[in-house]
Tab-separated table of C-alpha atoms and ligand atoms in Angstrom:
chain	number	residue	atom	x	y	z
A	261	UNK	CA	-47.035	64.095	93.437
A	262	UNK	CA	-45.322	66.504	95.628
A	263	UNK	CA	-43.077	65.426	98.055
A	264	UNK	CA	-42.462	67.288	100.793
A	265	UNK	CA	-40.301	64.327	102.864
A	266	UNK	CA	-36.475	65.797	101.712
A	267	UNK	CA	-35.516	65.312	105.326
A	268	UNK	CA	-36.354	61.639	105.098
A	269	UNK	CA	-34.599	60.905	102.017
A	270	UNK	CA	-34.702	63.179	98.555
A	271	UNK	CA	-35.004	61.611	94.992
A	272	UNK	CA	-32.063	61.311	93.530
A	273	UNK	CA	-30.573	63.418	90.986
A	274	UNK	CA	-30.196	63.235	87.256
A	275	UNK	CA	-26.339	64.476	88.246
A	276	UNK	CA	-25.902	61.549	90.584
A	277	UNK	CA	-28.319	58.713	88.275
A	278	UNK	CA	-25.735	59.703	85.518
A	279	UNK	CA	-22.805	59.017	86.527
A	280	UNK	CA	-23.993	56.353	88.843
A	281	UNK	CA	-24.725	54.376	85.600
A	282	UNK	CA	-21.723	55.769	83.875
A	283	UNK	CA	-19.763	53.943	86.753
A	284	UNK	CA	-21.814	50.930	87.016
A	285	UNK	CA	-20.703	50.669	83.510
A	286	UNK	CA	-17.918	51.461	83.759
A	287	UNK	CA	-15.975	51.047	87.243
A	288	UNK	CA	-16.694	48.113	88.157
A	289	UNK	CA	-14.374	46.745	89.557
A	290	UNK	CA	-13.157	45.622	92.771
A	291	UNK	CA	-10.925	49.162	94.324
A	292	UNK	CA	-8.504	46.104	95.737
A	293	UNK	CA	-7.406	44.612	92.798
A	294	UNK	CA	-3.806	45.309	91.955
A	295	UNK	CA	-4.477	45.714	88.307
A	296	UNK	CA	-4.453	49.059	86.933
A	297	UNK	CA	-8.672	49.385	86.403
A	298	UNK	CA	-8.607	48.492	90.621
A	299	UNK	CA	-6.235	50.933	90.919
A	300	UNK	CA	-7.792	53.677	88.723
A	301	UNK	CA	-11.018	52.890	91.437
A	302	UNK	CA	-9.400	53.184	94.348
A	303	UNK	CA	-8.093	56.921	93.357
A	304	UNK	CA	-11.101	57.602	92.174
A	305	UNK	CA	-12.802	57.093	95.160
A	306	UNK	CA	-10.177	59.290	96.908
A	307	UNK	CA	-10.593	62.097	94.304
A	308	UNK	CA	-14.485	61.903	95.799
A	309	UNK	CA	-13.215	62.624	99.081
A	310	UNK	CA	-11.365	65.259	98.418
A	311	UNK	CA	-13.985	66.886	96.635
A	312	UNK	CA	-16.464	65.955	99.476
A	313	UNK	CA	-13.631	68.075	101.881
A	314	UNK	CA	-13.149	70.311	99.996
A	315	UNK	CA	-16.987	71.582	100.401
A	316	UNK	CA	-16.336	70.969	104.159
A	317	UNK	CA	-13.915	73.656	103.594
A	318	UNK	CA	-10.659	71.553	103.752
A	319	UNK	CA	-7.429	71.180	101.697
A	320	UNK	CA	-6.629	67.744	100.657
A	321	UNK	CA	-4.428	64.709	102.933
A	322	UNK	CA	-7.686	65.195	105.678
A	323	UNK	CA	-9.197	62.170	106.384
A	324	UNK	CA	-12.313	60.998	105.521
A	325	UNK	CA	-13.863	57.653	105.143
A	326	UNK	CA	-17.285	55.816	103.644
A	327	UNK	CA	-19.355	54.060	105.527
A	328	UNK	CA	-22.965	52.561	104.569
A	329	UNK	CA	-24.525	54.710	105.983
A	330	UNK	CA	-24.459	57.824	108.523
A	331	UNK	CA	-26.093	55.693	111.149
A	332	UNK	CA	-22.530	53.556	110.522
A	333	UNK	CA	-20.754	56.811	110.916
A	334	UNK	CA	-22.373	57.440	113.944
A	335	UNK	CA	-21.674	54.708	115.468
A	336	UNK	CA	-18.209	54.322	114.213
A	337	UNK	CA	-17.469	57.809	116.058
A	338	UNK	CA	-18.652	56.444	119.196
A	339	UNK	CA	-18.125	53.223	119.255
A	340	UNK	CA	-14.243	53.359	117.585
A	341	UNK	CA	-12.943	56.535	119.412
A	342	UNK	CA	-14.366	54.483	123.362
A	343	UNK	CA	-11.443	53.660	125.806
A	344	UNK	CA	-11.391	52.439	129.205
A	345	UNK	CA	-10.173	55.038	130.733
A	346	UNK	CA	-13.222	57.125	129.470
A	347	UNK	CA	-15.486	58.723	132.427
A	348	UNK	CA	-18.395	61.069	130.921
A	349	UNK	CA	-19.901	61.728	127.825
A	350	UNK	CA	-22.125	64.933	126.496
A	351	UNK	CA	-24.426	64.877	123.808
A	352	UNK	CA	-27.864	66.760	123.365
A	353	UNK	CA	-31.403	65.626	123.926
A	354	UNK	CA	-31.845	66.669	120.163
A	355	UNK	CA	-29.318	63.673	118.799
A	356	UNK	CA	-30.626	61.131	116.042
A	357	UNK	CA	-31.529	57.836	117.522
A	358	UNK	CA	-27.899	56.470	115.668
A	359	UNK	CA	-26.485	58.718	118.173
A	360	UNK	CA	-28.973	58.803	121.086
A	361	UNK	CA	-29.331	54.866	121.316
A	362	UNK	CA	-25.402	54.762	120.802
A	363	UNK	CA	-24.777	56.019	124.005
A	364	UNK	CA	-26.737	53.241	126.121
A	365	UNK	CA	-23.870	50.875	124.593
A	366	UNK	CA	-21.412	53.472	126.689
A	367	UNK	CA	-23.495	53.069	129.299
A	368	UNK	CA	-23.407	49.520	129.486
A	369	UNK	CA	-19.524	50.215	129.799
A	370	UNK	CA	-19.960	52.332	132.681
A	371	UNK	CA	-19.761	55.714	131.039
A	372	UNK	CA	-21.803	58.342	132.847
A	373	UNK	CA	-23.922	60.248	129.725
A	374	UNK	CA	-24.922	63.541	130.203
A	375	UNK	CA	-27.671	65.003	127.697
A	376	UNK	CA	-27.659	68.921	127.244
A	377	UNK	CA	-31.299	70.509	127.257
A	378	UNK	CA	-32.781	71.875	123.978
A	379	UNK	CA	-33.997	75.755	124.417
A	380	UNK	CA	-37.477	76.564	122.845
A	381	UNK	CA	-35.578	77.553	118.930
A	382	UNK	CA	-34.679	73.864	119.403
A	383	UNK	CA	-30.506	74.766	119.914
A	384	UNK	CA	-28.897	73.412	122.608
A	385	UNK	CA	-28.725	75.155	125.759
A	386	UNK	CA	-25.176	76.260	125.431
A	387	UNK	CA	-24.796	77.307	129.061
A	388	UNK	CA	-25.499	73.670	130.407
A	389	UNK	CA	-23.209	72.388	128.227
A	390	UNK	CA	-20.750	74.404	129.711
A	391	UNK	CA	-21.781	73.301	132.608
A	392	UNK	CA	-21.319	69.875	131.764
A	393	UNK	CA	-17.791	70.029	130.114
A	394	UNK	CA	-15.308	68.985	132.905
A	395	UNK	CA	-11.905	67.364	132.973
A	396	UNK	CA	-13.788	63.949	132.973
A	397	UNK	CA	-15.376	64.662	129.730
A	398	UNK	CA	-13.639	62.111	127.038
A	399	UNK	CA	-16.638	62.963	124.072
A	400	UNK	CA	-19.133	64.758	123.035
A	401	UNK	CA	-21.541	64.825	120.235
A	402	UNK	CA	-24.051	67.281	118.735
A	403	UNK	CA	-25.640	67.588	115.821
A	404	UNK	CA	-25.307	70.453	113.114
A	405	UNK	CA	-28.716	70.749	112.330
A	406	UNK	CA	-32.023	68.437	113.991
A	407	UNK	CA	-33.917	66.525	111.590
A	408	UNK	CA	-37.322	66.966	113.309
A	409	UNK	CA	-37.376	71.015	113.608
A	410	UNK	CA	-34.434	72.627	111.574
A	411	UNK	CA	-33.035	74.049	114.164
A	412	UNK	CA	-29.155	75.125	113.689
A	413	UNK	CA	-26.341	74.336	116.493
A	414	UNK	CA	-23.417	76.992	116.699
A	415	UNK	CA	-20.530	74.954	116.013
A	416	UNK	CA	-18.297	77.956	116.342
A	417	UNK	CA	-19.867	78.213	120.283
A	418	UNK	CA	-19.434	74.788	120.510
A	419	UNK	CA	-15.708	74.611	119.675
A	420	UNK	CA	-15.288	77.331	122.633
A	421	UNK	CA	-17.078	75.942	125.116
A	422	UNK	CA	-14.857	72.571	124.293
A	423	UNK	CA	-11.187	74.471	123.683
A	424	UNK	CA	-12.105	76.239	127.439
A	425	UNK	CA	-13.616	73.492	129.297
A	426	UNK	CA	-12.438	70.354	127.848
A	427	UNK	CA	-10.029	70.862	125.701
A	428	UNK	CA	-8.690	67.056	125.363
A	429	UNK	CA	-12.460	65.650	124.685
A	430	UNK	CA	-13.723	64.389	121.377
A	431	UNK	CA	-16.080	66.605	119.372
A	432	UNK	CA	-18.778	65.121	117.077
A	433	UNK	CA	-21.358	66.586	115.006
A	434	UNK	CA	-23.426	64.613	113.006
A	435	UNK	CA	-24.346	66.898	109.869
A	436	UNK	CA	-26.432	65.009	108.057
A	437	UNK	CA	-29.193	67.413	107.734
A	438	UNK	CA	-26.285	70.467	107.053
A	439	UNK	CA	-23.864	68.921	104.496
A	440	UNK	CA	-24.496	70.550	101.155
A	441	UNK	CA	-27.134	72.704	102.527
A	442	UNK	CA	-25.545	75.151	104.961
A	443	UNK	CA	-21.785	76.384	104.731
A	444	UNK	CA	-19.622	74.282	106.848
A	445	UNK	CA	-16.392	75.119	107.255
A	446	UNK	CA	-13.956	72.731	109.276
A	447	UNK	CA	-10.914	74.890	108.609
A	448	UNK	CA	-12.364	77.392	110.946
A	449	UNK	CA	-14.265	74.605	113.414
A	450	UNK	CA	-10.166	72.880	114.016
A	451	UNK	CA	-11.880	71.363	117.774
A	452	UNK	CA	-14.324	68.742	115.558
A	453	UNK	CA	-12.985	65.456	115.316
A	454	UNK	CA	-15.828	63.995	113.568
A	455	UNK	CA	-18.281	65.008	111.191
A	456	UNK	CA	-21.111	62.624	109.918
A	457	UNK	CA	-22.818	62.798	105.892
A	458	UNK	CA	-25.418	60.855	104.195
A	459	UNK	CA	-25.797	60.648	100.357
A	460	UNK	CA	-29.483	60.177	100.217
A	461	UNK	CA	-30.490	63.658	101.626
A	462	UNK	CA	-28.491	65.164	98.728
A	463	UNK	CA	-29.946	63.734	96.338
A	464	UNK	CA	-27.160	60.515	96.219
A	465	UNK	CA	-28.054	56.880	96.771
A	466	UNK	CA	-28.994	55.548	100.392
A	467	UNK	CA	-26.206	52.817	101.533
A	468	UNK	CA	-23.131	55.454	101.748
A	469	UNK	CA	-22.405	57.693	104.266
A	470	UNK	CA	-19.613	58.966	105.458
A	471	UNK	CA	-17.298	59.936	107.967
A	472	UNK	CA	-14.310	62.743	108.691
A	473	UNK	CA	-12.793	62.241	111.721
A	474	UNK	CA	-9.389	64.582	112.680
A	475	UNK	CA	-5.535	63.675	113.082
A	476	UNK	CA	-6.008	63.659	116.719
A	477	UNK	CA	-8.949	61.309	116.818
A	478	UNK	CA	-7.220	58.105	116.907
A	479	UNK	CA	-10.542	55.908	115.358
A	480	UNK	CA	-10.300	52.442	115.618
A	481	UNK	CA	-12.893	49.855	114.079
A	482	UNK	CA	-15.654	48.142	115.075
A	483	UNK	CA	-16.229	46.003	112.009
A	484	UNK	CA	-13.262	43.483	110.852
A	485	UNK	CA	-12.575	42.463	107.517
A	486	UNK	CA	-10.955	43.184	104.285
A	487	UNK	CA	-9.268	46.632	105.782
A	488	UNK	CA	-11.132	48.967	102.931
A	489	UNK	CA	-11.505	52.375	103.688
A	490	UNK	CA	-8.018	52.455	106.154
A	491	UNK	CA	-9.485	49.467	107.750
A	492	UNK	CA	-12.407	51.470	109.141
A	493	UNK	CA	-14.770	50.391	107.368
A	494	UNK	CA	-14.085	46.944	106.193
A	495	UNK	CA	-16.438	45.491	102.511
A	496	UNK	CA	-15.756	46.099	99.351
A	497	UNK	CA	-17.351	50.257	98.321
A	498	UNK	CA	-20.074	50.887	95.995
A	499	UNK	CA	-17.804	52.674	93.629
A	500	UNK	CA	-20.640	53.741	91.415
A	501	UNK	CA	-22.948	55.323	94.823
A	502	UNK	CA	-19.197	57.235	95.312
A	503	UNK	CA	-18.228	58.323	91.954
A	504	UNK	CA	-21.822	59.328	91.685
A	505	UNK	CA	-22.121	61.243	94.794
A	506	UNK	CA	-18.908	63.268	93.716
A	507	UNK	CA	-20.117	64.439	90.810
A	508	UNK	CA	-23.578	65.580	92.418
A	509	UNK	CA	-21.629	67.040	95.206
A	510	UNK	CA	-19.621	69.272	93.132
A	511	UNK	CA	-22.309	70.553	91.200
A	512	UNK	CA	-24.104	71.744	94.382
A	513	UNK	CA	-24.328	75.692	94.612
A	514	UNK	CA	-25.151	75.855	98.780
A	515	UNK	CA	-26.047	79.975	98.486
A	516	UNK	CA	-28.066	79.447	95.146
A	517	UNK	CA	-30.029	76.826	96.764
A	518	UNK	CA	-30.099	78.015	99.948
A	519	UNK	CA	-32.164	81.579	98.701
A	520	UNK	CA	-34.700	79.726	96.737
A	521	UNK	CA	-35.646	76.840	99.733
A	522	UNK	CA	-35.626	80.194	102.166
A	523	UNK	CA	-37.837	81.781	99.450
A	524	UNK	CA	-39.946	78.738	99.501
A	525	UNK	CA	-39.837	78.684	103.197
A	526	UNK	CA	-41.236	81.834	103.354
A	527	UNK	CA	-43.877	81.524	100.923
A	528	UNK	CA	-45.368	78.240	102.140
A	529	UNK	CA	-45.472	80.135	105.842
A	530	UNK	CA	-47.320	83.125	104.831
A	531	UNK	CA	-49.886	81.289	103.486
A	532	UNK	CA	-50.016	78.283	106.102
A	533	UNK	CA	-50.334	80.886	108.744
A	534	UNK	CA	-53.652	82.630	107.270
A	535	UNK	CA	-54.882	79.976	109.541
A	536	UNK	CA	-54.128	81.030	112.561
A	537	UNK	CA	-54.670	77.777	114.387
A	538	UNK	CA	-51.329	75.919	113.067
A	539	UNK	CA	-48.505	76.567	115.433
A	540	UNK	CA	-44.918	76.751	113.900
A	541	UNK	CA	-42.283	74.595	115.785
A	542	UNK	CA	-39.166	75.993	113.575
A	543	UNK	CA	-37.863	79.479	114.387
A	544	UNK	CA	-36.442	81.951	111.875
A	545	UNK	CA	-32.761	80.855	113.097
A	546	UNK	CA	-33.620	77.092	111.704
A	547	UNK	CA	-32.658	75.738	108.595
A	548	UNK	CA	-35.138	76.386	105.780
A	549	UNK	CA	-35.009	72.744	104.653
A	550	UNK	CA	-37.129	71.923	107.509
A	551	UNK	CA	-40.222	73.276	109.113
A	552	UNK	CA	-42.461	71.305	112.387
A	553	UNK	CA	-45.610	72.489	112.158
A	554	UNK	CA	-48.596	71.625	114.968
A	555	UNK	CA	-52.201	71.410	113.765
A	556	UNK	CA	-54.153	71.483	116.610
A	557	UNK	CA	-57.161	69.189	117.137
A	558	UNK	CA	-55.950	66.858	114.690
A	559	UNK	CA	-53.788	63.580	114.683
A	560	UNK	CA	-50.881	64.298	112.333
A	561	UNK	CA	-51.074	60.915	110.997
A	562	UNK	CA	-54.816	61.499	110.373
A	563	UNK	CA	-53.441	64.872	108.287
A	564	UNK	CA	-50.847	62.780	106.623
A	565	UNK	CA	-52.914	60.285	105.040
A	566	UNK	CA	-55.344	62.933	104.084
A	567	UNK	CA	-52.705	64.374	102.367
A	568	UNK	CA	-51.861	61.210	101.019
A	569	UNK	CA	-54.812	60.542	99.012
A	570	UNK	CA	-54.049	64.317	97.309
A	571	UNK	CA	-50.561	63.280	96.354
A	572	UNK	CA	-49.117	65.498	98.826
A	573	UNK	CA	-45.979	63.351	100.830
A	574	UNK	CA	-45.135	65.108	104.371
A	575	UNK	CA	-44.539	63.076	107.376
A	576	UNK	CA	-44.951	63.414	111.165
A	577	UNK	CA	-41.348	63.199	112.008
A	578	UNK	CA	-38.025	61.605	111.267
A	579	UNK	CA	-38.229	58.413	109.520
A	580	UNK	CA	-36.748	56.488	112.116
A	581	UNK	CA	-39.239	57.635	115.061
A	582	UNK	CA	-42.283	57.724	112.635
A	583	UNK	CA	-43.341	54.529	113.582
A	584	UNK	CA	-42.425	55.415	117.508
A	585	UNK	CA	-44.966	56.754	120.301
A	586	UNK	CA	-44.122	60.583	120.895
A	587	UNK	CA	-41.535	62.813	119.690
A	588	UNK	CA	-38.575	62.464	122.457
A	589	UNK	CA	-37.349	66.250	120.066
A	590	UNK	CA	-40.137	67.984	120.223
A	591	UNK	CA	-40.995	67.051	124.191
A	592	UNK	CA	-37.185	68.367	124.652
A	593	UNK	CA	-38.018	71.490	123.241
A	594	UNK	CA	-41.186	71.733	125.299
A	595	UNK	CA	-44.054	70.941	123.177
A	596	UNK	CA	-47.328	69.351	124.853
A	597	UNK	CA	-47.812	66.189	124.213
A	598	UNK	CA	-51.379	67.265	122.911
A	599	UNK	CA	-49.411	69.131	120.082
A	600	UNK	CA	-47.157	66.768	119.498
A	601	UNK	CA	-49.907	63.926	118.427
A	602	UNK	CA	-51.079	66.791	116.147
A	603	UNK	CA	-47.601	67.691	114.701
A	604	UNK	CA	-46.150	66.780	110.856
A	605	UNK	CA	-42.800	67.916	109.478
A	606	UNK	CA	-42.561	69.441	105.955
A	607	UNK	CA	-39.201	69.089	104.313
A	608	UNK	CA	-37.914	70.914	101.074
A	609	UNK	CA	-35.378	70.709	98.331
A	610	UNK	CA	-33.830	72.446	96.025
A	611	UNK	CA	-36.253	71.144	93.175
A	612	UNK	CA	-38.832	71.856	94.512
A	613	UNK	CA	-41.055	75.072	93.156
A	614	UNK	CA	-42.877	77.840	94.420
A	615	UNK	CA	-45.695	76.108	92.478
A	616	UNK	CA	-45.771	73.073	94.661
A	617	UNK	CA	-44.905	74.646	98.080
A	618	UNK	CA	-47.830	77.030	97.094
A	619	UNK	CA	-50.175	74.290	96.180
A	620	UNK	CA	-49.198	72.129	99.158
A	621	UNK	CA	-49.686	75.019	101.851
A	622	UNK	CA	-53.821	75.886	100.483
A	623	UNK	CA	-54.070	71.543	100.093
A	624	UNK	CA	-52.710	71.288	103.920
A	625	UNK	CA	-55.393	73.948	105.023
A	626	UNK	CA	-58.114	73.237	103.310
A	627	UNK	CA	-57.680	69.325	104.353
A	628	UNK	CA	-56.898	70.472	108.491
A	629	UNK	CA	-60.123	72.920	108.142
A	630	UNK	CA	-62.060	69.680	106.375
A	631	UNK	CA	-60.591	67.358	109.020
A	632	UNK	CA	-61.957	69.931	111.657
A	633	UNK	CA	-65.265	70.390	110.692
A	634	UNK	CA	-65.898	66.435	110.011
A	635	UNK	CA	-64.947	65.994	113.688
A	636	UNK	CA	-67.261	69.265	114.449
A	637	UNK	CA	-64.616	71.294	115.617
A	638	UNK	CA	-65.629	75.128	115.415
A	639	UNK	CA	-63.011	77.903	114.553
B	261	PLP	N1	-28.461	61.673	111.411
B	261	PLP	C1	-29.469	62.480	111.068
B	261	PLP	C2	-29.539	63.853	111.637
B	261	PLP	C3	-30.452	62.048	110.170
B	261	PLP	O1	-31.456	62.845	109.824
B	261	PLP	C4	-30.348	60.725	109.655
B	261	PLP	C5	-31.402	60.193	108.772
B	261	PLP	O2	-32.579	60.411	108.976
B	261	PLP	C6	-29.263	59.932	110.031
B	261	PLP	C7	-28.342	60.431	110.926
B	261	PLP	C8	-29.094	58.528	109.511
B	261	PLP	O3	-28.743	58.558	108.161
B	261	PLP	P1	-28.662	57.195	107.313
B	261	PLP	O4	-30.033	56.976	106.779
B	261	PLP	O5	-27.657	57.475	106.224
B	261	PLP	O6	-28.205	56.137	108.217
């Protein structure tokens, strides 16, 4: 099989699956308990945090909690930082739905949302967020990198247009698709309050993401329970998901992996575009873990199973909106609704080889230009 779905979820690692079993083994127990092996948990689930800042490009005593999941995070961000007294709210048209459905619960509190316009690369139109940013403005949220097209925000813009034009709002970027993958560096970014992770698109276990969220950012919770994770994020932690994702995290080399999935990038699109029907949706500036690709004439779910039946796993968006009419991304970024019915998303990781990316790009042609001629379409 070759799976080209890393932006849906990635196998885990051998890294990760070691330790994870080491610790189920192992560390057991409950990071509450008072007795020394609860103890010896509970700091070892802080010496995972650390390490998880520390590739976020932060010295220790940050904070940073786990959640379940990044959709938790998400929420959490949202949901725990809301007051009152708040007015407006900014995010882009580009968000996850964990984000983008978030908002309608602001709504509901009689928050006005504003949603900044995607250009054609898929970034956010930084001059209408600019626009946007007023006194009023009590949060705002965009995402590091989309998980439909790749495309890469400029948190460093980002932070500016904020520190000028509303300094006292909230920042948020969900970085799900960026953490481990691109070079984030919070130390540099000191306006972002919140930053989002997920262990399953790392190669980690799904059920644990996580959450940093700044001095400033005064978080409260919206679950209530036990008080794990400083009361944030209340039921008891999968210590061996944690211990497991520290180890995989620290053996991540972001610039080694980050050549060979731009190498693989590269390679798949030369040959994909000897046909010169498919249209590329993902710009050089995107992130090479992620490429939208249109195949005219053809229903990308048609093309998926196709590719199915050859072993070959791609998919036609994000999980979440697979199963959803229309891609609300790719219409924000202006694509036809024509091509969007015909459009798949190819995700890579760093296991994957030039072999498979090579094999996959003639097995996606050959099976559009069979799909094509079945349904009598002529080149
Ligand atoms: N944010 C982005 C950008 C994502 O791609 C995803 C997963 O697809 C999520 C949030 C949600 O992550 P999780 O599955 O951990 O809830």
């Amino acid at each position: 099989m070759i799976y080209l779905d890393n932006a849906a979820t990635t196998k885990p690692k051998d890294i990760f699956l070691d330790a994870y079993d080491y610790a189920s083994k192992n560390l057991f127990f409950n990071s509450s308990a008072i007795y020394r092996e609860g103890v010896y948990s509970q700091e070892m689930i802080d010496e995972v945090k650390q390490i998880i800042l520390k590739k976020l490009g932060l010295i220790s005593s940050e904070n940073f909690i786990f959640t379940n999941s990044a959709t938790i995070a998400n929420n959490l961000a949202i949901q725990g930082s809301y007051r009152k007294s708040w007015k407006e709210v900014i995010i882009s048209s580009g968000e996850h739905p964990s984000v983008f459905n978030t908002v309608e619960w602001l709504q509901a509190r009689g928050v006005v949302v504003h949603f900044v316009p995607l250009q054609k690369n898929g970034q956010i139109r930084y001059d209408k967020l600019e626009e946007l940013c007023n006194s009023n403005t009590s949060f705002i949220s965009i995402m590091t990198v989309n998980n439909e097209t790749g495309s890469i925000n400029d948190l460093t813009k980002i932070c500016q247009i904020k520190q000028r034009c509303c300094p006292k709002a909230l920042l948020h970027t969900d970085a799900v698709q960026a953490f481990c993958k691109l070079d984030i560096n919070l130390s540099n970014l000191t306006e972002i309050d919140f930053l989002t992770i997920s262990s399953h698109k790392i190669g980690g276990s799904k059920g644990l993401g996580g959450l940093y969220y700044s001095k400033l950012s005064n978080l409260k919770p919206i679950i209530f329970g036990g008080g794990q994770e400083k009361g944030l994020n209340s039921g008891t932690q999968d210590i061996a998901a944690i211990y497991g994702l520290g180890q995989l995290v620290k053996s991540i080399d972001i610039s080694k992996n980050l050549e060979h999935v731009l190498m693989l990038k590269k390679s798949f699109l030369e040959l994909i575009q000897k046909c010169s029907y498919i249209k590329c949706n993902s710009d050089e500036s995107c992130s090479p873990y992620i490429l939208s690709l249109t195949f005219p004439f053809i229903n990308g779910e048609t093309l998926i199973h196709a590719l199915e039946e050859k072993h070959i796993l791609v998919s036609t968006g994000s999980a979440c909106s697979s199963k959803k009419k229309g891609n609300r991304i790719l219409s924000a970024l202006g694509v036809n609704d024509k091509d969007i019915i015909s459009s798949i998303r190819v995700s890579f990781c760093a296991d994957n080889t030039l072999k498979e990316v090579s094999m996959a790009a003639e097995e996606i042609i050959n099976t559009y230009n069979n799909l094509k001629q079945r349904m009598n379409i002529d080149e």
